[in-house]
PDB file of C-alpha atoms in Angstrom:
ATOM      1  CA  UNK A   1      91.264  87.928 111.005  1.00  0.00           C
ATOM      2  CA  UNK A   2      95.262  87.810 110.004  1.00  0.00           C
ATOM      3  CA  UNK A   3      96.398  85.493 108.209  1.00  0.00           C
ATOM      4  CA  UNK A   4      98.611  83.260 111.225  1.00  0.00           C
ATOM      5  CA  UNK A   5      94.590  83.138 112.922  1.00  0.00           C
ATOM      6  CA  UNK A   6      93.513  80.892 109.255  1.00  0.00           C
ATOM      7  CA  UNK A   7      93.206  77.261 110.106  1.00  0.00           C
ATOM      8  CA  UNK A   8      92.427  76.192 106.606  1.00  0.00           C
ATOM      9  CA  UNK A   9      95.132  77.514 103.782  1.00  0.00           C
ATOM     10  CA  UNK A  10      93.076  78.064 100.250  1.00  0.00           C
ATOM     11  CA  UNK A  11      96.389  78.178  97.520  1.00  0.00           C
ATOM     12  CA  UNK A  12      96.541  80.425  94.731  1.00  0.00           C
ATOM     13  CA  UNK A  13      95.666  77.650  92.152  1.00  0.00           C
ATOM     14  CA  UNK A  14      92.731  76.739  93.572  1.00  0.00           C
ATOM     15  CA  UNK A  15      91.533  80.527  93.831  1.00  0.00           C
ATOM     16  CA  UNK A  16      92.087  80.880  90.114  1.00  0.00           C
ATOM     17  CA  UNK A  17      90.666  78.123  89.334  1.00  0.00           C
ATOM     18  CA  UNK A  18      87.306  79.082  91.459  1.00  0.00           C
ATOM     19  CA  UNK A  19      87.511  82.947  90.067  1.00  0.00           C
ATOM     20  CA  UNK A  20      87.479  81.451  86.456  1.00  0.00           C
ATOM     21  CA  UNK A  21      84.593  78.974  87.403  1.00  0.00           C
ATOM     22  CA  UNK A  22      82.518  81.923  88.452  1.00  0.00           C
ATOM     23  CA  UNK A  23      83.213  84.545  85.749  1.00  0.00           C
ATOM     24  CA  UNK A  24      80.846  83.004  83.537  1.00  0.00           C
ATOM     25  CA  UNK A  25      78.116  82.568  86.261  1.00  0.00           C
ATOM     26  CA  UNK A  26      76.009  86.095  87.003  1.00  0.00           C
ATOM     27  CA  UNK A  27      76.463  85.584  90.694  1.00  0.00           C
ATOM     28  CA  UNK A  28      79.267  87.782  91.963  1.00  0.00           C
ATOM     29  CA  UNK A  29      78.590  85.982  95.651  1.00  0.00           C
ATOM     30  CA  UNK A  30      79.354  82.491  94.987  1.00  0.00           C
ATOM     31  CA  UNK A  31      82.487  80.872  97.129  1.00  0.00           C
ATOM     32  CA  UNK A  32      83.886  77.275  96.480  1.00  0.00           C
ATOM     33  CA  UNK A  33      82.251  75.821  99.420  1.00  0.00           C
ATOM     34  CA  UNK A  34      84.350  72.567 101.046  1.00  0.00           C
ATOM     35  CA  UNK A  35      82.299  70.353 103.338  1.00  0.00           C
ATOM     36  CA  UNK A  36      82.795  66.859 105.109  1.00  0.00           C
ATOM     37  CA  UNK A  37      80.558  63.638 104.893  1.00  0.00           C
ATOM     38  CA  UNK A  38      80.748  60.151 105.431  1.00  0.00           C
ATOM     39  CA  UNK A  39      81.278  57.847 103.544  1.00  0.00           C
ATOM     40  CA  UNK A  40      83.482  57.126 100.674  1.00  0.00           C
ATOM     41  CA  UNK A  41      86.298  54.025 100.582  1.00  0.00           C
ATOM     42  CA  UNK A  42      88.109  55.837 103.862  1.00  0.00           C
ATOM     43  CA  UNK A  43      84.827  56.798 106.154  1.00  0.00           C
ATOM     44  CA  UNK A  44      84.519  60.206 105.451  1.00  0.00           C
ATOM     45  CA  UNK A  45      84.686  62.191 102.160  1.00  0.00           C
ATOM     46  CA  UNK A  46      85.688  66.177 100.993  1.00  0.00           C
ATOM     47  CA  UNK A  47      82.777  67.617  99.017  1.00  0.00           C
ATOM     48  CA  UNK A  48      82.724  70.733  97.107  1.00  0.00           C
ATOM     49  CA  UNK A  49      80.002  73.380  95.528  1.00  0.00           C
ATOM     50  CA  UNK A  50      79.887  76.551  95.044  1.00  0.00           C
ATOM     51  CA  UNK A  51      77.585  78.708  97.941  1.00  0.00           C
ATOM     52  CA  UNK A  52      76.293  82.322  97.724  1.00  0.00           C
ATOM     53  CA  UNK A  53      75.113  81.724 101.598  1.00  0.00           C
ATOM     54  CA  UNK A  54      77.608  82.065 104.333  1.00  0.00           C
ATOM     55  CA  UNK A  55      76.270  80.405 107.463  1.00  0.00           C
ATOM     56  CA  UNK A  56      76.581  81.246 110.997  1.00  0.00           C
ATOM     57  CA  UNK A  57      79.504  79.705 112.323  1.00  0.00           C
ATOM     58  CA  UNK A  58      81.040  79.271 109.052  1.00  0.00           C
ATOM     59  CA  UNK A  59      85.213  80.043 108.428  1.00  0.00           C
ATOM     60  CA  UNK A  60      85.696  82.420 105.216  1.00  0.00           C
ATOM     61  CA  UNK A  61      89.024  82.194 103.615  1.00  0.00           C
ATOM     62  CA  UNK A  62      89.906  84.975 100.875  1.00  0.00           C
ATOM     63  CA  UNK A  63      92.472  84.916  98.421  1.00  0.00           C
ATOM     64  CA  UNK A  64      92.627  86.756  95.254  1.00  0.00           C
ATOM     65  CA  UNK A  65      89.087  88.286  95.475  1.00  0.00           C
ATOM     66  CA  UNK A  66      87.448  84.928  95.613  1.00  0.00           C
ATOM     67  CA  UNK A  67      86.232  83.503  98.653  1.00  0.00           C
ATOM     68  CA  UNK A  68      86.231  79.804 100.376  1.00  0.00           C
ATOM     69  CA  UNK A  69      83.826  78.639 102.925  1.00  0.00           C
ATOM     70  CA  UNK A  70      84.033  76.208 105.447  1.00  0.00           C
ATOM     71  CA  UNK A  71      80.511  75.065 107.876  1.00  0.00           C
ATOM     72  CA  UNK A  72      82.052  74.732 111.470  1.00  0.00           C
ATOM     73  CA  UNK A  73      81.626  70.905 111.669  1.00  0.00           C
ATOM     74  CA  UNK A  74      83.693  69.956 109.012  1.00  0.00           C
ATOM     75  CA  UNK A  75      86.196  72.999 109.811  1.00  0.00           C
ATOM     76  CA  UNK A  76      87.028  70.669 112.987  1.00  0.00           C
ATOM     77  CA  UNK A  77      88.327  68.137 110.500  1.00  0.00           C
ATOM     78  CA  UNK A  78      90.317  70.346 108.276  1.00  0.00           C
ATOM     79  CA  UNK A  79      92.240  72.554 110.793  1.00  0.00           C
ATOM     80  CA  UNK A  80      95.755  72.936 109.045  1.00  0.00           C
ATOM     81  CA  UNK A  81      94.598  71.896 105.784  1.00  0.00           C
ATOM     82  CA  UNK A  82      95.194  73.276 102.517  1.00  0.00           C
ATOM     83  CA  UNK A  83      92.919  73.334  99.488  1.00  0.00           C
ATOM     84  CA  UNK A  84      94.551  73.392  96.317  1.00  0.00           C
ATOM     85  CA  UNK A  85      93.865  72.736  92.677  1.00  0.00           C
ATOM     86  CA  UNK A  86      95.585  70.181  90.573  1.00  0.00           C
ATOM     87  CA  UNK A  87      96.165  68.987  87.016  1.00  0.00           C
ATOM     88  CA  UNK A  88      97.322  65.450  87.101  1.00  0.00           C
ATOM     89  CA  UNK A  89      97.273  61.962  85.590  1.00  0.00           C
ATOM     90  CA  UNK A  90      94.047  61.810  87.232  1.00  0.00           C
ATOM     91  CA  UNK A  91      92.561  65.124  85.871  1.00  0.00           C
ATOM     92  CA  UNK A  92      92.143  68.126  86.951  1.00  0.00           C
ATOM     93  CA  UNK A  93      90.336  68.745  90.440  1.00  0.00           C
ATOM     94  CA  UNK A  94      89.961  70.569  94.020  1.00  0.00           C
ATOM     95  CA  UNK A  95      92.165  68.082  96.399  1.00  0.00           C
ATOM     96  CA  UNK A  96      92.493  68.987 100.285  1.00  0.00           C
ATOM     97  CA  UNK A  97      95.848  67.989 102.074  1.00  0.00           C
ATOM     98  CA  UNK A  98      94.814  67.299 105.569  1.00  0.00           C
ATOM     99  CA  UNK A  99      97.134  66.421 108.161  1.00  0.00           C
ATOM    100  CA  UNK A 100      94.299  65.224 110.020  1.00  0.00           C
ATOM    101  CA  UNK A 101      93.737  62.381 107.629  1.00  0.00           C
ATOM    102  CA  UNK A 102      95.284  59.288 109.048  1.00  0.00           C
ATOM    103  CA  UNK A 103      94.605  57.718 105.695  1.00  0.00           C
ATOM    104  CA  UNK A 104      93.797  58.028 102.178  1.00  0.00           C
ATOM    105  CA  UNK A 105      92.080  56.695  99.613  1.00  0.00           C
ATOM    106  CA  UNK A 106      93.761  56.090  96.209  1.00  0.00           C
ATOM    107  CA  UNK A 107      92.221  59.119  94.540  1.00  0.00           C
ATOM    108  CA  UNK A 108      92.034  61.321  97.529  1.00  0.00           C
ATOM    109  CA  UNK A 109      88.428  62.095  98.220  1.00  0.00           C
ATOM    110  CA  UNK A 110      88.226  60.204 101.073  1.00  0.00           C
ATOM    111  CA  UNK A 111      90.383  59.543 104.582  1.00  0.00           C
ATOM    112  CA  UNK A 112      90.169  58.752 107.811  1.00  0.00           C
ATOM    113  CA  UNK A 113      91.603  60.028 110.860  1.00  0.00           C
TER     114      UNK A 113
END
């Protein structure tokens, strides 16, 4: 897949941050896995973990030797997204900028659409 076929855009801070997260693990598979639920102050909310399993179905972003995986329902709410990592007032964390999201929530893990 090229890179103008990616729905999902997976920035070069937050593929740092996930290749320094899993240098000290002994687990050269794991990927920073991004998933949807509801729930949360806007209806639905971005969760992340880290996955040695990729799914059927599931969208596998690469950058920088470190992989990012997406299941196919929540990829429907991401499409043009990017996932990033931030340092901030508010710490340091994974954020997703979703176009998708009608609204946010103060801190930004949850929206609506």
């Amino acid at each position: 897949m090229n890179d103008i076929n990616i729905p999902l855009t997976f920035t070069d801070a937050a593929a740092n941050k996930v290749k320094f997260l899993i240098e000290g693990e002994d687990n050269p598979n794991l990927r920073l896995r991004v998933y949807i639920t509801g729930g949360g102050c806007s209806g639905f909310q971005y969760g992340f973990t880290f996955d040695d399993q990729i799914n059927d179905g599931d969208l596998t972003v690469e950058n920088q030797n470190v992989g990012l995986v997406v299941d196919p329902m929540s990829l429907q709410y991401l499409i043009g997204a990017t996932v990033d990592y931030v340092d901030g007032l508010e710490g340091s964390r994974f954020v997703v900028q979703n176009p998708n999201a009608s609204s946010t929530c103060g801190c930004g893990s949850s929206f609506s659409i």
